[in-house]
Amino acid sequence: MCAARNASPMDDETLSPAAPSPAPAAAPGSKAMRRIERRQDRAEWMILLAVLLLVSLAAIVPAYQERDALIQRERERLDAATQVMEQDLVRMLEGADRAIHSVRSQLASWRQRSDGTALAAQQLKAFADAMPGVRSMLLLDATGVSIAVGANERIQLPAHIDASDTLAFQDARREADPNLLIVSAPYRTKGGAWTISLARAVRGPNGGFDGLVVAVIDPEELKLLLASTRVVDDQFAAVVHGRGGLIVIEPSDRGIEGESMAQPGTFFSRHMASGQPVSVLQGESPASHWEERIMALRTVQPLALQMNQPLVVLDGRNTNAVLAPWTRLMRSRVVELLLGWACGTVALALWQRSRRQARRELLEQVRQMDQVFDSPLSHLAILDLDGRCVRLSAAWHRTMGWSTDALTGQSMRPYVHPDDHPALDAARLALASSGSVSDFHFRMRDTAGAYRELMAQGVVLNDLIYMDMRDVTDERRGRRELKALNAQLQDINAELEGKNRQLQAQERALLELSLRDALTGVANRRRFDEALHAEWRHGVRERQPLSLIMLDIDHFKDFNDCYGHLAGDSCLRAVASTLQDGVHRPRDLLARFGGEEFAVLLPNTDATGAHVLAEELRQRVEVLHIAHDRSAVATVVTLSLGIKTLVPDESSSITELLSGADAALYLAKQRGRNRVSVAEC
C-alpha cells in the first residue's frame, strides 16, 4: 500500500521480498478446485442439517417424554381419586349395614311388645336421620309389605308400603341368605332420582324367609361424594352397579342415570372382564361417543360385608383436556424450531453465496492479472517497496475517478481515511514480515470527496508489491442490514421465550388452584391426601406422633334446609376461615374433607396437643354466633370433633388413622355433638 515516507516510522525501512510460496495443490478455477468447493458446500449443509436435527430432537424428545409423564400423573391422580371414593363409599355401606344389623337384632324384642311397631319405626327414623348416606329404612314382612318405615326429614313416605312387586324385593327374596348384604339393581324413586337399596334377609322361627331390613341409599350424598373428587371442569365421576346400571354420575350431563354401562367395548365392560379390582384405562368407548378418555375404575365389594353384587366407582377425564397445556407448549416449541431452521438455512445460504462470490472475484483477478491489467473491471495496483504507486488499473478511474497515471510516483496515504491509518501501518508490517497480506479493509476517498470501502490483498514478488482490491461498499451495507435482521429475529425469539415463561407461570398457578377447595379456599381432598402420605412417611422416619382431627358441622343438612344453600355456602366459608385462623404452624394443614366435613393434619403432635387445638377450634366456631334454629344442640352453629393420634410405623396404616378419627367423630356425635372426642389407642 502506498504511503508517504514521512507518515510513519516504517516508511524509512526497506521492505525485503518474501520467499516464494509453494505451488498450490489445485489451481484456482480448475476442475479439481471446483470439486473441492462443492464437497465443502455439501459438508457444511450436512453439518447444519445434523445440528438442526439434534436441536430439534433435544426439544421434541423431552417434550414427548413430558407428555407421557403428564398422562401417567393424571392416571395416578384419577386412581387416587377412585381410592378416596372407594373409602368414602365403603364407610357409607358399612354404616348402613351396621344399622341393618342393629334393626335385625332388635326384631325379637319388638315382636314381644305391644308398641313394638312404633318402636321399630322410631328406631328406623333415628338411623335415617343420623346417617348421611341413608335416606330411609324399611322393615318388610315375608310378602313385601312394610311393618315399619323410617325416613329422614327431607323424605315423606307413606306409613304403609307394598314392595312385593318391586325388582329390589324380588331379588332380595331370591337371595334369602341372611349372611348376604343384598345390593339391589338401580331403580327410580317416586321423586325421580336413581338410587339403590341395601337389604338383609330376616329368618323366621322355623328358619325360613321372614322379611327384609332395607336401607335406601341417599343419591344426593353419593353425588356429594363424587363432587368432592372433581378438581377440573372436564372431570367426571360415577357409581355403577355391578351389573352395569349407572346409579349416579357427577356432573349429571355426562351420562344418563339408569342407563346400562355393560355394553361391549365400554370401559366398564373391559374393567369387569379383566377381573381386576382396579383398572386405569385409556382410549375410546361407544359410551363416550368415541371420545378419547382416561378413566380409573375400582370395584367396591368389601369381604366383610358379603355383598351379593359389587359396586364400581369410576373417575375420568377427556384426554385432549389433560394434554391442553402440553399442546400449547408444544406449539410454541415448534414455532421456535421452524424459526431456527429458517434462520440457519438462510444464514448458511448467504454465507456460501458470499464465499462463492469472493472466490469468483479472486479467480477473475488472478486470471486477468497479467492479461487485462488495464481492464476497467479490476482494481489492481503495483507499488514499489517504498510504497509509491507504479501502476493502477483502469478500474480506479471508473470507481474513484482517477486516471491510470494520476497517482504514478505518489503515495496513496493522504487519500486513506485518517481512522484507517493504523490499519494501513499494520498491513505494511505484515507485508514486511510475511510477504503477503489479505482481507485488509480500509476506506479511500474518491475524486468527488466520498469514501468508498475497499477490501485488499497483496503479495511481494520481485521487489514489487502486487495489490488486488475490490469495492465492498454495497456488500458491507448488506451485511449491516443482515445483522439488523438477525437482531430482529433475536428480539422475536426473546419475545417467544417470555411468552413461554408466562405459560409456565400460568401452569404453576393452575396447579396451585387444583390443590384448593373452590368454595372455602382451604386445601382440598387431593392436597390433603398428598400431605397425609408425606407426613406419614416423615413420621415413620422420625418416629414422631401424627394427629388427625376430623370435624363436622352439627346438623348442617338442617341448616341448608332452613336457610338455603347460599347461606350454607357462606356458613362453610366462615367456618373454614375461622378454622384456618386457628391452625398456626407451617406444616399443620386444614382441608375440606367432603361436604360439611373438615380435617386438620397435625405433624409432631401428641393426643394432648391435638385435644387442646380441637377444643380451641370448637370454641372459635361457637363464638361466631352463626344462627342455627334447626340445631338440636344449640341456637348457633357448632362442631363435633374426633381425634386420632398414631406414631407411624410398619404395623400401622393411614387407614387406621383415618378410621380412628372418623370413629371418634362418630362418638362425639353420639354423645350429644358440640364436643371433642379422642379415639382410644
XYZ file of C-alpha atoms in Angstrom:
681
model
C 0.000 0.000 0.000
C 1.314 3.424 -0.946
C 2.394 5.702 1.911
C 4.496 8.877 2.243
C 7.950 8.338 3.754
C 7.396 10.959 6.473
C 3.973 9.500 7.520
C 5.220 6.539 9.535
C 8.465 5.296 11.052
C 8.095 2.239 8.866
C 8.422 4.405 5.757
C 12.212 4.638 6.288
C 12.640 0.875 6.311
C 13.330 -1.070 3.141
C 10.925 -3.968 2.573
C 12.552 -7.219 1.614
C 10.697 -9.540 -0.750
C 9.293 -12.655 0.869
C 10.287 -16.159 -0.125
C 8.068 -17.565 -2.879
C 5.159 -19.671 -1.648
C 4.889 -23.335 -2.678
C 2.583 -24.029 -5.599
C -0.971 -24.925 -4.509
C -2.224 -28.471 -4.889
C -5.058 -27.311 -7.150
C -5.011 -24.174 -9.227
C -7.821 -21.656 -8.610
C -10.628 -22.174 -11.101
C -9.545 -25.709 -12.039
C -11.972 -28.626 -12.088
C -10.245 -30.113 -9.040
C -10.745 -26.896 -7.077
C -14.413 -26.734 -8.096
C -14.904 -30.320 -6.892
C -13.303 -29.406 -3.561
C -15.574 -26.389 -3.224
C -18.701 -28.463 -3.972
C -17.666 -31.074 -1.403
C -17.103 -28.304 1.147
C -20.579 -26.860 0.463
C -22.208 -30.280 0.830
C -20.310 -30.944 4.051
C -21.485 -27.626 5.508
C -25.120 -28.421 4.623
C -24.789 -31.879 6.179
C -23.317 -30.368 9.356
C -26.096 -27.765 9.516
C -28.732 -30.460 8.955
C -27.197 -32.621 11.702
C -27.082 -29.685 14.139
C -30.693 -28.695 13.398
C -31.852 -32.307 13.767
C -30.025 -32.657 17.090
C -31.516 -29.399 18.373
C -34.980 -30.487 17.213
C -34.619 -33.872 18.879
C -33.355 -32.206 22.054
C -36.530 -30.097 22.102
C -39.081 -32.668 20.910
C -37.975 -35.881 22.674
C -38.165 -34.365 26.203
C -41.491 -32.805 25.233
C -42.970 -36.194 24.368
C -41.428 -37.680 27.490
C -43.188 -34.936 29.455
C -46.407 -35.803 27.579
C -46.123 -39.424 28.710
C -45.300 -38.263 32.238
C -48.316 -35.931 32.216
C -50.593 -38.803 31.141
C -49.072 -41.039 33.828
C -49.530 -38.401 36.542
C -53.162 -37.974 35.518
C -53.689 -41.759 35.597
C -52.236 -41.868 39.108
C -54.360 -38.898 40.198
C -57.558 -40.478 38.871
C -56.637 -43.777 40.529
C -56.087 -41.929 43.825
C -59.461 -40.216 43.389
C -61.229 -43.576 42.954
C -59.420 -44.838 46.042
C -60.819 -41.913 48.035
C -64.270 -42.554 46.559
C -63.979 -46.229 47.460
C -63.052 -45.399 51.064
C -65.961 -42.977 51.422
C -68.395 -45.395 49.770
C -67.236 -48.279 51.963
C -67.785 -46.131 55.071
C -71.285 -45.336 53.814
C -72.052 -49.023 53.130
C -70.613 -50.132 56.468
C -72.682 -47.531 58.313
C -75.857 -48.654 56.558
C -75.033 -52.309 57.215
C -74.466 -51.641 60.924
C -77.876 -50.013 61.082
C -79.447 -53.034 59.324
C -77.759 -55.420 61.771
C -78.918 -53.297 64.695
C -82.531 -53.355 63.498
C -82.433 -57.082 62.831
C -81.011 -57.796 66.277
C -83.916 -55.935 67.953
C -86.718 -57.626 65.989
C -87.290 -60.331 68.589
C -87.738 -57.825 71.425
C -90.078 -55.621 69.341
C -92.295 -58.559 68.432
C -92.858 -59.287 72.115
C -94.112 -55.772 72.866
C -97.454 -54.241 72.021
C -95.791 -50.995 70.917
C -93.052 -52.837 69.012
C -94.095 -51.478 65.614
C -93.931 -47.891 66.866
C -90.556 -48.535 68.475
C -89.297 -50.046 65.225
C -90.489 -47.055 63.186
C -88.891 -44.678 65.678
C -85.584 -46.549 65.523
C -85.645 -46.672 61.695
C -86.217 -42.917 61.517
C -83.408 -42.291 64.006
C -80.999 -44.262 61.844
C -82.137 -42.459 58.669
C -81.632 -39.076 60.367
C -78.239 -39.951 61.837
C -76.576 -41.473 58.775
C -75.825 -39.055 55.900
C -75.759 -41.833 53.321
C -79.217 -43.300 54.113
C -82.444 -41.571 53.077
C -84.892 -44.140 54.515
C -85.143 -47.563 56.171
C -87.905 -50.158 55.907
C -88.834 -53.330 57.736
C -90.739 -55.643 55.349
C -92.530 -58.900 56.099
C -92.207 -62.048 54.001
C -94.813 -60.781 51.489
C -93.073 -57.454 50.896
C -95.500 -55.337 52.943
C -93.962 -52.787 55.290
C -94.118 -53.415 59.034
C -92.339 -50.174 59.935
C -90.959 -47.254 57.904
C -88.494 -44.503 58.823
C -87.094 -41.688 56.687
C -85.102 -38.534 57.218
C -86.896 -35.204 57.358
C -86.406 -34.485 53.650
C -88.308 -37.616 52.590
C -92.048 -38.149 53.022
C -93.003 -41.847 52.927
C -96.454 -43.381 53.472
C -96.894 -45.441 56.612
C -97.916 -48.477 54.544
C -95.741 -49.644 51.606
C -96.224 -52.713 49.435
C -92.894 -53.597 47.806
C -93.807 -57.139 46.774
C -93.836 -56.346 43.049
C -90.580 -54.370 43.026
C -87.488 -55.817 41.433
C -85.464 -54.970 44.535
C -87.727 -57.102 46.805
C -87.849 -59.988 44.351
C -84.055 -60.023 44.045
C -83.727 -59.919 47.831
C -86.236 -62.751 48.348
C -84.301 -64.922 45.908
C -81.092 -64.158 47.813
C -82.634 -65.261 51.115
C -79.286 -65.963 52.770
C -79.255 -63.778 55.917
C -75.449 -63.547 55.714
C -75.591 -61.736 52.370
C -75.854 -57.972 52.027
C -78.218 -57.720 49.068
C -77.456 -54.799 46.735
C -80.448 -54.036 44.544
C -80.278 -53.020 40.909
C -80.629 -49.247 40.343
C -84.222 -48.026 40.393
C -86.008 -44.695 40.180
C -87.684 -43.312 43.282
C -91.033 -41.550 43.204
C -89.116 -38.276 43.352
C -87.374 -39.160 40.072
C -83.904 -39.842 41.498
C -81.992 -43.049 40.795
C -80.671 -44.987 43.776
C -80.059 -48.454 45.197
C -81.070 -50.173 48.397
C -79.203 -52.489 50.756
C -81.043 -55.315 52.489
C -80.514 -58.365 54.677
C -82.994 -61.206 54.997
C -84.767 -61.977 58.281
C -85.283 -65.592 59.327
C -88.487 -66.686 60.970
C -88.828 -69.063 63.914
C -88.782 -72.016 61.540
C -85.608 -70.764 59.838
C -87.347 -69.694 56.629
C -87.536 -66.310 54.913
C -89.496 -63.918 57.103
C -88.867 -60.497 55.572
C -86.205 -57.892 54.946
C -84.490 -54.989 56.664
C -83.883 -52.425 53.915
C -81.732 -49.274 53.834
C -82.255 -46.959 50.849
C -79.085 -45.073 49.874
C -79.388 -41.284 49.529
C -78.352 -40.352 45.931
C -77.601 -36.765 46.970
C -74.937 -37.999 49.376
C -73.465 -40.124 46.587
C -73.295 -37.030 44.388
C -71.568 -35.075 47.168
C -69.072 -37.922 47.477
C -68.376 -37.781 43.737
C -68.215 -33.980 43.585
C -65.565 -33.866 46.306
C -63.071 -35.605 43.980
C -63.567 -33.278 40.999
C -60.844 -30.658 40.645
C -61.311 -29.592 36.993
C -64.394 -28.888 34.892
C -63.933 -31.729 32.404
C -63.550 -34.365 35.143
C -66.479 -36.695 35.810
C -67.154 -39.392 38.409
C -69.821 -42.075 38.728
C -71.028 -45.043 40.769
C -72.150 -48.069 38.734
C -73.929 -51.245 39.798
C -72.009 -54.480 39.267
C -74.446 -55.476 36.527
C -73.807 -52.232 34.651
C -76.620 -49.920 35.740
C -75.493 -46.290 36.146
C -76.599 -45.188 39.636
C -75.303 -41.598 39.830
C -72.870 -39.504 37.769
C -71.401 -36.087 38.506
C -71.816 -33.818 36.663
C -75.190 -35.143 35.613
C -74.835 -34.089 31.959
C -72.042 -36.629 31.429
C -74.407 -39.632 31.349
C -77.953 -40.910 31.719
C -78.609 -42.352 35.178
C -80.170 -45.801 34.989
C -78.562 -46.486 31.605
C -76.613 -49.739 31.235
C -72.835 -49.350 31.048
C -72.342 -53.056 30.312
C -72.166 -52.550 26.552
C -69.413 -54.301 24.585
C -66.259 -52.225 24.353
C -67.063 -49.788 27.178
C -64.526 -49.040 29.897
C -66.872 -50.677 32.418
C -67.112 -53.905 30.397
C -63.339 -54.017 29.921
C -62.792 -53.482 33.644
C -65.265 -56.187 34.697
C -63.885 -58.617 32.100
C -60.355 -58.131 33.445
C -61.333 -59.484 36.868
C -59.003 -56.949 38.483
C -60.174 -54.795 41.409
C -58.577 -51.676 39.887
C -58.216 -50.619 36.238
C -56.817 -47.434 34.724
C -57.785 -47.396 31.042
C -57.208 -45.036 28.153
C -58.839 -44.980 24.737
C -62.188 -44.633 23.029
C -65.528 -46.122 24.029
C -69.012 -46.233 22.482
C -70.416 -44.912 25.759
C -68.310 -41.730 25.333
C -69.282 -41.298 21.662
C -65.750 -42.447 20.730
C -64.164 -39.544 22.579
C -60.715 -40.489 23.889
C -60.650 -40.555 27.676
C -58.535 -41.611 30.625
C -60.591 -43.455 33.221
C -59.838 -45.133 36.542
C -62.292 -47.799 37.748
C -62.331 -49.538 41.112
C -64.556 -52.411 42.228
C -66.092 -51.886 45.670
C -67.019 -55.174 47.375
C -65.558 -55.434 50.893
C -65.257 -59.036 52.047
C -66.623 -58.191 55.487
C -69.963 -57.039 54.036
C -70.527 -60.170 51.865
C -72.265 -58.157 49.138
C -74.104 -60.200 46.514
C -73.256 -57.624 43.840
C -70.297 -55.239 43.698
C -70.369 -51.526 43.033
C -67.884 -49.819 40.725
C -66.632 -46.244 41.190
C -65.034 -44.505 38.236
C -63.304 -41.201 37.637
C -62.283 -39.926 34.207
C -61.161 -37.032 32.053
C -61.000 -36.121 28.375
C -57.501 -36.893 27.088
C -57.369 -33.723 24.984
C -58.213 -31.602 28.041
C -55.436 -33.299 30.039
C -52.934 -32.564 27.274
C -54.106 -28.993 26.581
C -51.202 -27.267 28.467
C -48.702 -29.604 26.803
C -50.217 -28.921 23.370
C -49.863 -25.165 23.836
C -46.241 -25.561 24.935
C -45.518 -27.899 22.019
C -46.900 -25.418 19.503
C -44.594 -22.697 20.796
C -41.615 -25.057 20.577
C -42.468 -25.983 17.001
C -42.607 -22.284 16.085
C -39.190 -21.770 17.684
C -37.746 -24.754 15.819
C -39.153 -23.561 12.492
C -37.613 -20.141 13.078
C -34.312 -21.800 13.959
C -34.387 -23.920 10.794
C -35.233 -20.877 8.683
C -32.509 -18.719 10.240
C -29.870 -21.447 9.956
C -30.748 -22.224 6.336
C -30.805 -18.574 5.276
C -27.575 -17.783 7.127
C -25.656 -20.687 5.581
C -27.037 -19.950 2.116
C -25.991 -16.308 2.411
C -22.585 -17.277 3.773
C -21.919 -19.744 0.955
C -23.198 -17.262 -1.580
C -20.854 -14.609 -0.213
C -17.929 -17.041 -0.182
C -18.601 -18.223 -3.725
C -18.787 -14.625 -4.846
C -15.451 -13.899 -3.176
C -13.883 -16.945 -4.816
C -15.184 -15.939 -8.218
C -13.852 -12.436 -7.798
C -10.452 -13.724 -6.683
C -10.302 -16.131 -9.612
C -11.158 -13.353 -12.028
C -8.495 -11.107 -10.540
C -5.805 -13.794 -10.713
C -6.700 -14.796 -14.265
C -6.662 -11.233 -15.536
C -3.669 -10.031 -13.512
C -1.262 -10.030 -16.465
C -3.670 -10.103 -19.401
C -6.200 -7.425 -18.599
C -4.401 -5.230 -16.072
C -5.680 -2.203 -17.875
C -9.263 -3.519 -17.848
C -11.704 -1.147 -16.142
C -13.106 -4.136 -14.196
C -10.170 -4.803 -11.793
C -8.741 -2.570 -9.063
C -5.118 -3.566 -9.415
C -2.125 -1.654 -8.136
C 1.618 -2.179 -8.285
C 3.731 -0.429 -5.634
C 7.448 -0.267 -5.090
C 8.980 -1.284 -1.788
C 8.946 2.358 -0.673
C 5.174 2.500 -1.063
C 4.941 4.677 -4.171
C 2.433 3.866 -6.875
C 3.917 2.312 -10.016
C 0.748 1.474 -11.881
C -3.039 1.471 -11.428
C -5.656 -0.385 -13.438
C -8.371 1.403 -15.368
C -10.907 0.408 -12.687
C -9.602 3.135 -10.433
C -10.806 5.717 -12.900
C -14.259 4.111 -13.060
C -14.634 3.783 -9.284
C -12.550 6.570 -7.800
C -12.440 8.993 -10.730
C -8.662 8.840 -11.152
C -6.875 8.366 -14.426
C -4.428 5.470 -14.665
C -1.362 7.769 -14.394
C -2.746 10.361 -11.963
C -1.021 8.873 -8.892
C 2.053 7.378 -10.511
C 5.055 8.044 -8.259
C 2.867 9.389 -5.446
C 1.789 7.986 -2.058
C -1.862 6.942 -1.594
C -1.813 7.523 2.179
C -3.381 11.019 2.043
C -6.439 9.516 0.320
C -6.995 6.866 3.036
C -9.450 7.714 5.816
C -7.485 9.023 8.838
C -9.105 6.444 11.130
C -7.693 3.662 8.916
C -4.060 4.827 9.069
C -3.195 2.410 11.948
C -4.574 -0.461 9.869
C -2.511 0.762 6.902
C 0.660 0.645 9.001
C -0.234 -2.845 10.228
C -0.621 -4.014 6.612
C 2.847 -2.672 5.750
C 4.300 -4.592 8.723
C 2.548 -7.781 7.564
C 3.999 -7.374 4.063
C 7.452 -6.817 5.517
C 7.327 -9.834 7.819
C 5.410 -12.460 5.807
C 5.464 -11.157 2.261
C 1.661 -11.073 1.946
C -1.462 -9.508 3.364
C -5.142 -10.443 2.964
C -8.588 -9.226 3.962
C -7.298 -5.737 4.555
C -10.273 -3.413 4.835
C -9.952 0.339 4.557
C -11.748 3.424 3.258
C -10.395 5.571 0.425
C -11.564 8.951 -0.804
C -12.503 9.327 -4.476
C -12.119 12.461 -6.577
C -15.614 13.581 -5.513
C -14.580 13.538 -1.827
C -16.716 10.497 -0.861
C -15.180 7.484 0.885
C -15.543 4.023 -0.624
C -14.934 0.810 1.350
C -12.254 -1.420 -0.177
C -11.069 -4.942 0.632
C -7.460 -5.601 -0.390
C -4.972 -8.429 -0.544
C -1.373 -8.321 -1.691
C 1.892 -10.162 -2.139
C 5.546 -9.154 -2.532
C 7.108 -10.526 -5.721
C 10.326 -9.439 -7.416
C 10.791 -6.351 -5.236
C 7.297 -5.134 -6.055
C 4.053 -5.208 -4.108
C 1.099 -6.514 -6.136
C -2.218 -5.386 -4.684
C -5.705 -6.572 -5.667
C -8.600 -4.560 -4.258
C -12.352 -4.658 -4.593
C -15.114 -2.243 -3.687
C -17.166 -3.735 -0.814
C -19.250 -0.675 -0.036
C -22.539 -2.300 -1.064
C -21.577 -5.669 0.432
C -20.778 -4.153 3.824
C -24.041 -2.262 3.706
C -25.846 -5.554 3.019
C -24.069 -7.249 5.929
C -25.093 -4.473 8.260
C -28.673 -4.865 7.088
C -28.423 -8.639 7.633
C -27.060 -8.023 11.129
C -30.030 -5.775 11.852
C -32.354 -8.526 10.576
C -30.654 -11.055 12.871
C -31.140 -8.668 15.784
C -34.861 -8.503 14.960
C -35.030 -12.315 14.885
C -33.315 -12.429 18.288
C -35.909 -9.983 19.631
C -38.670 -12.268 18.293
C -37.024 -15.268 19.995
C -36.777 -13.319 23.243
C -40.480 -12.440 22.993
C -41.366 -16.106 22.407
C -39.265 -17.103 25.424
C -41.125 -14.525 27.504
C -44.446 -15.982 26.389
C -43.187 -19.465 27.292
C -42.333 -18.230 30.764
C -45.832 -16.745 31.062
C -47.361 -20.097 30.045
C -45.223 -21.896 32.629
C -46.311 -19.406 35.303
C -49.944 -19.982 34.330
C -49.450 -23.746 34.596
C -47.990 -23.319 38.080
C -50.969 -21.128 39.032
C -53.401 -23.759 37.701
C -51.610 -26.443 39.732
C -51.969 -24.291 42.880
C -55.692 -23.824 42.162
C -56.124 -27.583 41.702
C -54.992 -28.076 45.322
C -57.525 -25.605 46.781
C -61.200 -26.096 47.508
C -63.117 -23.721 45.251
C -65.777 -22.822 47.843
C -63.777 -22.352 51.050
C -60.289 -21.584 49.765
C -58.664 -24.135 52.074
C -56.819 -27.239 50.868
C -58.972 -29.754 49.024
C -59.102 -33.518 49.376
C -56.328 -34.058 46.847
C -53.951 -31.732 48.722
C -54.929 -33.413 51.995
C -54.159 -36.893 50.626
C -50.741 -35.757 49.358
C -49.862 -34.110 52.684
C -51.153 -37.100 54.681
C -48.950 -39.551 52.778
C -45.928 -37.234 53.027
C -46.352 -36.663 56.786
C -46.941 -40.374 57.319
C -43.607 -41.180 55.664
C -41.931 -38.430 57.716
C -43.467 -39.841 60.892
C -42.172 -43.336 60.050
C -38.652 -41.963 59.564
C -38.598 -39.661 62.599
C -40.776 -41.789 64.954
C -42.846 -38.703 65.746
C -46.583 -38.733 66.569
C -49.093 -37.737 63.904
C -52.544 -36.478 64.920
C -55.664 -36.108 62.807
C -58.755 -34.101 63.768
C -61.930 -34.927 61.855
C -64.689 -32.356 62.425
C -68.220 -31.937 61.159
C -70.709 -29.060 61.353
C -73.591 -30.233 63.513
C -76.936 -30.650 61.718
C -75.622 -28.949 58.595
C -78.247 -30.560 56.387
C -80.881 -28.971 58.599
C -79.037 -25.644 58.268
C -79.229 -25.880 54.478
C -82.908 -26.850 54.610
C -83.669 -23.914 56.884
C -81.552 -21.127 55.376
C -80.877 -22.324 51.838
C -77.740 -23.461 50.054
C -76.341 -19.959 49.556
C -76.410 -19.404 53.303
C -74.924 -22.877 53.705
C -72.040 -21.926 51.402
C -71.473 -18.716 53.383
C -71.513 -20.733 56.598
C -68.908 -23.151 55.193
C -66.665 -20.257 54.166
C -66.958 -18.565 57.559
C -66.229 -21.797 59.430
C -63.294 -22.605 57.114
C -61.807 -19.119 57.590
C -62.135 -19.355 61.384
C -60.574 -22.820 61.428
C -57.714 -21.626 59.218
C -57.031 -18.762 61.642
C -56.720 -21.322 64.421
C -54.181 -23.519 62.592
C -50.871 -21.681 63.067
C -47.882 -23.951 62.419
C -46.433 -24.038 58.894
C -46.807 -27.815 58.462
C -50.290 -28.034 60.014
C -52.911 -28.449 57.289
C -56.624 -27.663 57.246
C -58.541 -29.330 54.383
C -62.118 -29.700 53.330
C -62.683 -33.447 53.564
C -66.095 -33.518 51.891
C -69.410 -31.702 52.255
C -69.502 -30.066 55.656
C -66.649 -32.234 56.970
C -63.120 -30.855 57.523
C -59.830 -32.430 58.572
C -56.824 -30.960 60.400
C -53.471 -32.754 59.976
C -51.049 -32.132 62.864
C -47.480 -33.489 62.420
C -45.304 -33.935 65.530
C -48.374 -33.502 67.762
C -49.442 -35.864 70.530
C -53.023 -36.513 71.645
C -52.891 -33.833 74.360
C -51.777 -31.119 71.965
C -54.357 -32.199 69.408
C -57.108 -32.101 72.060
C -56.123 -28.561 73.099
C -56.232 -27.356 69.490
C -59.507 -29.186 68.783
C -61.204 -27.573 71.780
C -59.891 -24.166 70.697
C -61.296 -24.696 67.183
C -64.660 -25.779 68.592
C -64.861 -22.643 70.732
C -63.766 -20.392 67.843
C -66.658 -21.612 65.679
C -69.181 -21.448 68.527
C -68.334 -17.815 69.297
C -69.008 -16.882 65.679
C -72.698 -16.984 66.743
C -73.945 -18.122 63.343
C -77.654 -18.639 63.963
C -78.938 -22.232 63.581
C -82.582 -22.552 64.658
C -82.823 -26.158 63.457
C -79.910 -27.408 65.551
C -80.788 -29.798 68.358
C -77.531 -28.850 70.106
C -77.514 -25.078 70.352
C -79.018 -21.995 68.754
C -75.792 -21.349 66.833
C -73.583 -23.386 64.520
C -71.382 -25.828 66.438
C -68.816 -28.516 65.676
C -68.302 -32.137 66.618
C -64.648 -33.222 66.543
C -62.866 -36.559 66.638
C -59.136 -37.062 67.265
C -56.842 -39.939 66.441
C -53.104 -39.939 67.235
C -50.579 -42.506 65.988
C -46.827 -42.891 65.851
C -46.488 -44.181 62.254
C -44.607 -47.441 61.819
C -44.731 -50.611 59.766
C -47.510 -52.101 61.896
C -49.907 -49.143 61.474
C -51.509 -47.597 58.412
C -53.067 -44.414 57.113
C -56.408 -46.188 57.017
C -56.125 -46.830 60.749
C -55.537 -43.111 61.359
C -58.489 -42.084 59.182
C -60.809 -44.738 60.614
C -59.837 -43.834 64.168
C -60.522 -40.136 63.680
C -63.802 -40.940 61.932
C -64.845 -43.268 64.748
C -64.005 -40.590 67.322
C -66.096 -38.098 65.371
C -68.990 -40.552 65.349
C -68.583 -40.999 69.123
C -68.706 -37.209 69.621
C -71.979 -37.116 67.719
C -73.421 -39.998 69.758
C -72.545 -38.195 72.994
C -74.593 -35.179 72.027
C -72.432 -33.235 69.496
C -70.659 -29.887 70.090
C -67.793 -31.666 71.775
C -64.364 -33.236 71.224
C -63.862 -36.985 71.364
C -60.499 -38.782 71.326
C -60.144 -42.226 69.766
C -58.913 -44.948 72.056
C -55.319 -46.026 71.406
